[in-house]
Amino acid sequence: LARLNELLDELESVEGSLSLVLTGAGKFFCNGLDLGRFADKRDEFVETLHQLEQTIGRLLVFPAYTVAAINGHAFAGGALISCAFDYRVMREDRGYWCMNEAEIGLALDERLWSILTNRLPRATAIIAATTARRFSGPDARRFGIVEAVASEADVLTHAIGVAESMANLDRPTLGVHKRLAHGAEAATLGFSL
């Protein structure tokens, strides 16, 4: 999260045309927080969760068009991060998008729930939170979690193509519109505009 925010700082200082693509490595887009690391570190877990929420809030109102290239599994915190992007494309043949908290006994709070309902159809958010369903790429598209699916070889290419097509949007205007659309959510998540 710290490195992602450093990169966002760098990108935010760029003048002129800009769009952003985020992808993962290997078979994972992002598997969420490393819960084993926090087993006996409750304070560190709470602080890291707060940083995750703030980062999602920042991405929601980031003054450039953002695209998530979901190349593989996006679980829990990784699924939540994907909800922060303007556009999401997911690998169609392998990998799942999943909010598995109900399965692992880690209840969402109002802020985490609000991330889902800010970006997903309400019915989809309810299914995701109450069943720990693993959505394949085609299912994720059908349920409104992602805008598109692509083959493994084409996920990143598709994401870059979308980002390039949006890079010339007027960034100050886009920033205003994103704050109108997501500013209240960003504030709920602790990101100050």
mmCIF file of C-alpha atoms in Angstrom:
data_model
loop_
_atom_site.group_PDB
_atom_site.id
_atom_site.type_symbol
_atom_site.label_atom_id
_atom_site.label_comp_id
_atom_site.label_asym_id
_atom_site.label_seq_id
_atom_site.Cartn_x
_atom_site.Cartn_y
_atom_site.Cartn_z
ATOM 1 C CA LEU A 1 0.000 0.000 0.000
ATOM 2 C CA ALA A 2 2.837 2.370 0.788
ATOM 3 C CA ARG A 3 4.466 1.705 -2.597
ATOM 4 C CA LEU A 4 1.167 2.110 -4.434
ATOM 5 C CA ASN A 5 0.644 5.474 -2.742
ATOM 6 C CA GLU A 6 4.194 6.549 -3.647
ATOM 7 C CA LEU A 7 3.436 5.749 -7.285
ATOM 8 C CA LEU A 8 0.134 7.627 -7.095
ATOM 9 C CA ASP A 9 2.032 10.648 -5.700
ATOM 10 C CA GLU A 10 4.418 10.497 -8.662
ATOM 11 C CA LEU A 11 1.620 10.113 -11.195
ATOM 12 C CA GLU A 12 -0.477 12.859 -9.672
ATOM 13 C CA SER A 13 2.395 15.301 -10.238
ATOM 14 C CA VAL A 14 2.522 14.484 -13.975
ATOM 15 C CA GLU A 15 1.130 17.277 -16.115
ATOM 16 C CA GLY A 16 -0.901 16.659 -19.237
ATOM 17 C CA SER A 17 -2.329 13.427 -20.566
ATOM 18 C CA LEU A 18 -2.442 10.516 -18.142
ATOM 19 C CA SER A 19 -4.255 7.292 -17.428
ATOM 20 C CA LEU A 20 -3.394 4.489 -15.041
ATOM 21 C CA VAL A 21 -3.392 0.693 -15.372
ATOM 22 C CA LEU A 22 -2.838 -1.604 -12.399
ATOM 23 C CA THR A 23 -2.305 -5.343 -12.745
ATOM 24 C CA GLY A 24 -0.894 -8.153 -10.655
ATOM 25 C CA ALA A 25 1.692 -10.835 -11.260
ATOM 26 C CA GLY A 26 1.339 -14.511 -12.026
ATOM 27 C CA LYS A 27 -2.017 -15.990 -11.072
ATOM 28 C CA PHE A 28 -2.920 -13.180 -8.643
ATOM 29 C CA PHE A 29 -4.252 -9.678 -9.153
ATOM 30 C CA CYS A 30 -4.293 -9.241 -5.371
ATOM 31 C CA ASN A 31 -5.139 -11.773 -2.698
ATOM 32 C CA GLY A 32 -5.866 -9.112 -0.078
ATOM 33 C CA LEU A 33 -4.201 -8.616 3.273
ATOM 34 C CA ASP A 34 -1.819 -11.242 4.642
ATOM 35 C CA LEU A 35 -3.913 -12.273 7.642
ATOM 36 C CA GLY A 36 -1.210 -14.618 8.966
ATOM 37 C CA ARG A 37 1.083 -11.635 9.389
ATOM 38 C CA PHE A 38 -1.444 -9.942 11.662
ATOM 39 C CA ALA A 39 -2.341 -12.979 13.807
ATOM 40 C CA ASP A 40 -0.916 -11.397 16.978
ATOM 41 C CA LYS A 41 -0.660 -7.784 15.772
ATOM 42 C CA ARG A 42 -4.185 -6.376 16.080
ATOM 43 C CA ASP A 43 -3.065 -2.721 16.067
ATOM 44 C CA GLU A 44 -1.011 -3.218 12.902
ATOM 45 C CA PHE A 45 -3.969 -4.971 11.245
ATOM 46 C CA VAL A 46 -6.334 -2.098 12.096
ATOM 47 C CA GLU A 47 -3.826 0.475 10.788
ATOM 48 C CA THR A 48 -3.216 -1.499 7.576
ATOM 49 C CA LEU A 49 -6.951 -1.885 7.008
ATOM 50 C CA HIS A 50 -7.331 1.877 7.462
ATOM 51 C CA GLN A 51 -4.539 2.441 4.900
ATOM 52 C CA LEU A 52 -6.323 0.096 2.480
ATOM 53 C CA GLU A 53 -9.559 2.056 2.861
ATOM 54 C CA GLN A 54 -7.785 5.394 2.357
ATOM 55 C CA THR A 55 -5.992 4.079 -0.730
ATOM 56 C CA ILE A 56 -9.270 2.868 -2.211
ATOM 57 C CA GLY A 57 -10.763 6.290 -1.488
ATOM 58 C CA ARG A 58 -7.813 7.945 -3.192
ATOM 59 C CA LEU A 59 -8.131 5.737 -6.268
ATOM 60 C CA LEU A 60 -11.864 6.492 -6.515
ATOM 61 C CA VAL A 61 -11.169 10.212 -6.973
ATOM 62 C CA PHE A 62 -7.738 9.983 -8.632
ATOM 63 C CA PRO A 63 -7.563 12.741 -11.277
ATOM 64 C CA ALA A 64 -6.910 10.429 -14.224
ATOM 65 C CA TYR A 65 -8.793 7.531 -15.785
ATOM 66 C CA THR A 66 -7.954 4.263 -14.000
ATOM 67 C CA VAL A 67 -8.152 0.696 -15.289
ATOM 68 C CA ALA A 68 -7.713 -2.559 -13.365
ATOM 69 C CA ALA A 69 -6.297 -5.436 -15.420
ATOM 70 C CA ILE A 70 -7.451 -8.327 -13.241
ATOM 71 C CA ASN A 71 -5.018 -10.985 -14.438
ATOM 72 C CA GLY A 72 -5.918 -13.589 -11.799
ATOM 73 C CA HIS A 73 -7.414 -14.031 -8.346
ATOM 74 C CA ALA A 74 -8.831 -10.925 -6.647
ATOM 75 C CA PHE A 75 -9.873 -11.912 -3.132
ATOM 76 C CA ALA A 76 -11.067 -9.841 -0.156
ATOM 77 C CA GLY A 77 -8.928 -6.679 -0.037
ATOM 78 C CA GLY A 78 -7.879 -7.302 -3.641
ATOM 79 C CA ALA A 79 -11.520 -7.487 -4.727
ATOM 80 C CA LEU A 80 -12.161 -4.258 -2.825
ATOM 81 C CA ILE A 81 -9.200 -2.544 -4.514
ATOM 82 C CA SER A 82 -10.601 -3.541 -7.907
ATOM 83 C CA CYS A 83 -13.798 -1.654 -7.023
ATOM 84 C CA ALA A 84 -11.820 1.598 -6.925
ATOM 85 C CA PHE A 85 -11.100 1.647 -10.665
ATOM 86 C CA ASP A 86 -13.072 3.406 -13.374
ATOM 87 C CA TYR A 87 -12.908 0.324 -15.593
ATOM 88 C CA ARG A 88 -12.137 -3.313 -14.848
ATOM 89 C CA VAL A 89 -11.195 -6.076 -17.263
ATOM 90 C CA MET A 90 -10.767 -9.612 -15.928
ATOM 91 C CA ARG A 91 -9.157 -12.723 -17.281
ATOM 92 C CA GLU A 92 -11.931 -14.919 -18.673
ATOM 93 C CA ASP A 93 -10.353 -18.359 -18.377
ATOM 94 C CA ARG A 94 -8.821 -18.502 -14.898
ATOM 95 C CA GLY A 95 -8.975 -16.674 -11.608
ATOM 96 C CA TYR A 96 -11.780 -15.623 -9.316
ATOM 97 C CA TRP A 97 -13.128 -12.398 -7.862
ATOM 98 C CA CYS A 98 -14.281 -13.179 -4.324
ATOM 99 C CA MET A 99 -15.240 -11.527 -1.052
ATOM 100 C CA ASN A 100 -14.445 -14.522 1.149
ATOM 101 C CA GLU A 101 -14.839 -12.831 4.555
ATOM 102 C CA ALA A 102 -18.016 -14.806 5.386
ATOM 103 C CA GLU A 103 -16.035 -17.976 4.760
ATOM 104 C CA ILE A 104 -13.046 -17.032 6.909
ATOM 105 C CA GLY A 105 -14.913 -15.315 9.760
ATOM 106 C CA LEU A 106 -13.849 -11.716 9.183
ATOM 107 C CA ALA A 107 -16.920 -9.468 9.202
ATOM 108 C CA LEU A 108 -17.098 -6.421 6.961
ATOM 109 C CA ASP A 109 -17.790 -3.100 8.635
ATOM 110 C CA GLU A 110 -19.812 -0.222 7.196
ATOM 111 C CA ARG A 111 -16.823 1.277 5.358
ATOM 112 C CA LEU A 112 -15.849 -1.988 3.667
ATOM 113 C CA TRP A 113 -19.490 -2.673 2.755
ATOM 114 C CA SER A 114 -19.762 0.832 1.306
ATOM 115 C CA ILE A 115 -16.890 0.091 -1.101
ATOM 116 C CA LEU A 116 -18.904 -2.752 -2.594
ATOM 117 C CA THR A 117 -22.173 -0.847 -2.828
ATOM 118 C CA ASN A 118 -20.469 2.244 -4.276
ATOM 119 C CA ARG A 119 -19.300 0.323 -7.356
ATOM 120 C CA LEU A 120 -21.392 -2.836 -7.703
ATOM 121 C CA PRO A 121 -25.081 -3.496 -8.197
ATOM 122 C CA ARG A 122 -26.578 -3.882 -4.715
ATOM 123 C CA ALA A 123 -27.791 -7.432 -5.404
ATOM 124 C CA THR A 124 -24.283 -8.421 -6.484
ATOM 125 C CA ALA A 125 -22.750 -6.857 -3.365
ATOM 126 C CA ILE A 126 -25.164 -8.826 -1.187
ATOM 127 C CA ILE A 127 -24.377 -12.107 -2.960
ATOM 128 C CA ALA A 128 -20.640 -11.429 -2.738
ATOM 129 C CA ALA A 129 -20.712 -10.553 0.969
ATOM 130 C CA THR A 130 -23.138 -13.232 2.162
ATOM 131 C CA THR A 131 -22.046 -16.265 0.142
ATOM 132 C CA ALA A 132 -18.277 -15.903 -0.445
ATOM 133 C CA ARG A 133 -19.081 -16.860 -4.046
ATOM 134 C CA ARG A 134 -16.110 -17.148 -6.362
ATOM 135 C CA PHE A 135 -17.010 -15.243 -9.523
ATOM 136 C CA SER A 136 -15.224 -16.367 -12.677
ATOM 137 C CA GLY A 137 -14.452 -13.693 -15.261
ATOM 138 C CA PRO A 138 -17.633 -14.336 -17.280
ATOM 139 C CA ASP A 139 -19.706 -14.406 -14.060
ATOM 140 C CA ALA A 140 -18.063 -11.194 -12.861
ATOM 141 C CA ARG A 141 -19.078 -9.515 -16.113
ATOM 142 C CA ARG A 142 -22.622 -10.877 -15.939
ATOM 143 C CA PHE A 143 -23.009 -9.640 -12.337
ATOM 144 C CA GLY A 144 -21.608 -6.155 -13.044
ATOM 145 C CA ILE A 145 -18.312 -6.576 -11.187
ATOM 146 C CA VAL A 146 -16.190 -5.960 -14.300
ATOM 147 C CA GLU A 147 -16.886 -4.205 -17.580
ATOM 148 C CA ALA A 148 -15.064 -6.712 -19.785
ATOM 149 C CA VAL A 149 -13.297 -10.065 -19.925
ATOM 150 C CA ALA A 150 -10.353 -11.100 -22.056
ATOM 151 C CA SER A 151 -8.034 -14.031 -22.544
ATOM 152 C CA GLU A 152 -4.917 -14.301 -20.402
ATOM 153 C CA ALA A 153 -2.813 -12.956 -23.260
ATOM 154 C CA ASP A 154 -5.157 -10.011 -23.850
ATOM 155 C CA VAL A 155 -6.099 -8.751 -20.363
ATOM 156 C CA LEU A 156 -3.273 -6.245 -20.083
ATOM 157 C CA THR A 157 -3.467 -5.274 -23.762
ATOM 158 C CA HIS A 158 -7.196 -4.623 -23.384
ATOM 159 C CA ALA A 159 -6.613 -2.558 -20.224
ATOM 160 C CA ILE A 160 -3.877 -0.491 -21.856
ATOM 161 C CA GLY A 161 -6.077 0.104 -24.907
ATOM 162 C CA VAL A 162 -8.911 1.409 -22.736
ATOM 163 C CA ALA A 163 -6.505 3.546 -20.699
ATOM 164 C CA GLU A 164 -4.919 5.003 -23.831
ATOM 165 C CA SER A 165 -8.346 5.875 -25.239
ATOM 166 C CA MET A 166 -9.114 7.836 -22.047
ATOM 167 C CA ALA A 167 -5.706 9.434 -21.457
ATOM 168 C CA ASN A 168 -6.632 12.681 -23.223
ATOM 169 C CA LEU A 169 -9.623 13.433 -21.009
ATOM 170 C CA ASP A 170 -9.301 16.824 -19.331
ATOM 171 C CA ARG A 171 -7.874 15.808 -15.964
ATOM 172 C CA PRO A 172 -9.156 18.758 -13.897
ATOM 173 C CA THR A 173 -12.680 18.170 -15.232
ATOM 174 C CA LEU A 174 -12.378 14.407 -14.735
ATOM 175 C CA GLY A 175 -11.216 15.048 -11.171
ATOM 176 C CA VAL A 176 -14.283 17.208 -10.491
ATOM 177 C CA HIS A 177 -16.590 14.568 -11.950
ATOM 178 C CA LYS A 178 -14.955 11.764 -9.991
ATOM 179 C CA ARG A 179 -15.285 13.799 -6.780
ATOM 180 C CA LEU A 180 -18.982 14.336 -7.572
ATOM 181 C CA ALA A 181 -19.425 10.611 -8.215
ATOM 182 C CA HIS A 182 -17.233 9.247 -5.413
ATOM 183 C CA GLY A 183 -16.203 12.105 -3.112
ATOM 184 C CA ALA A 184 -18.596 11.153 -0.321
ATOM 185 C CA GLU A 185 -17.353 7.557 -0.484
ATOM 186 C CA ALA A 186 -13.704 8.678 -0.459
ATOM 187 C CA ALA A 187 -14.423 10.773 2.648
ATOM 188 C CA THR A 188 -16.169 7.817 4.311
ATOM 189 C CA LEU A 189 -13.014 5.811 3.669
ATOM 190 C CA GLY A 190 -10.837 8.475 5.310
ATOM 191 C CA PHE A 191 -9.336 10.052 2.194
ATOM 192 C CA SER A 192 -9.330 13.837 2.407
ATOM 193 C CA LEU A 193 -9.898 15.659 -0.850
#
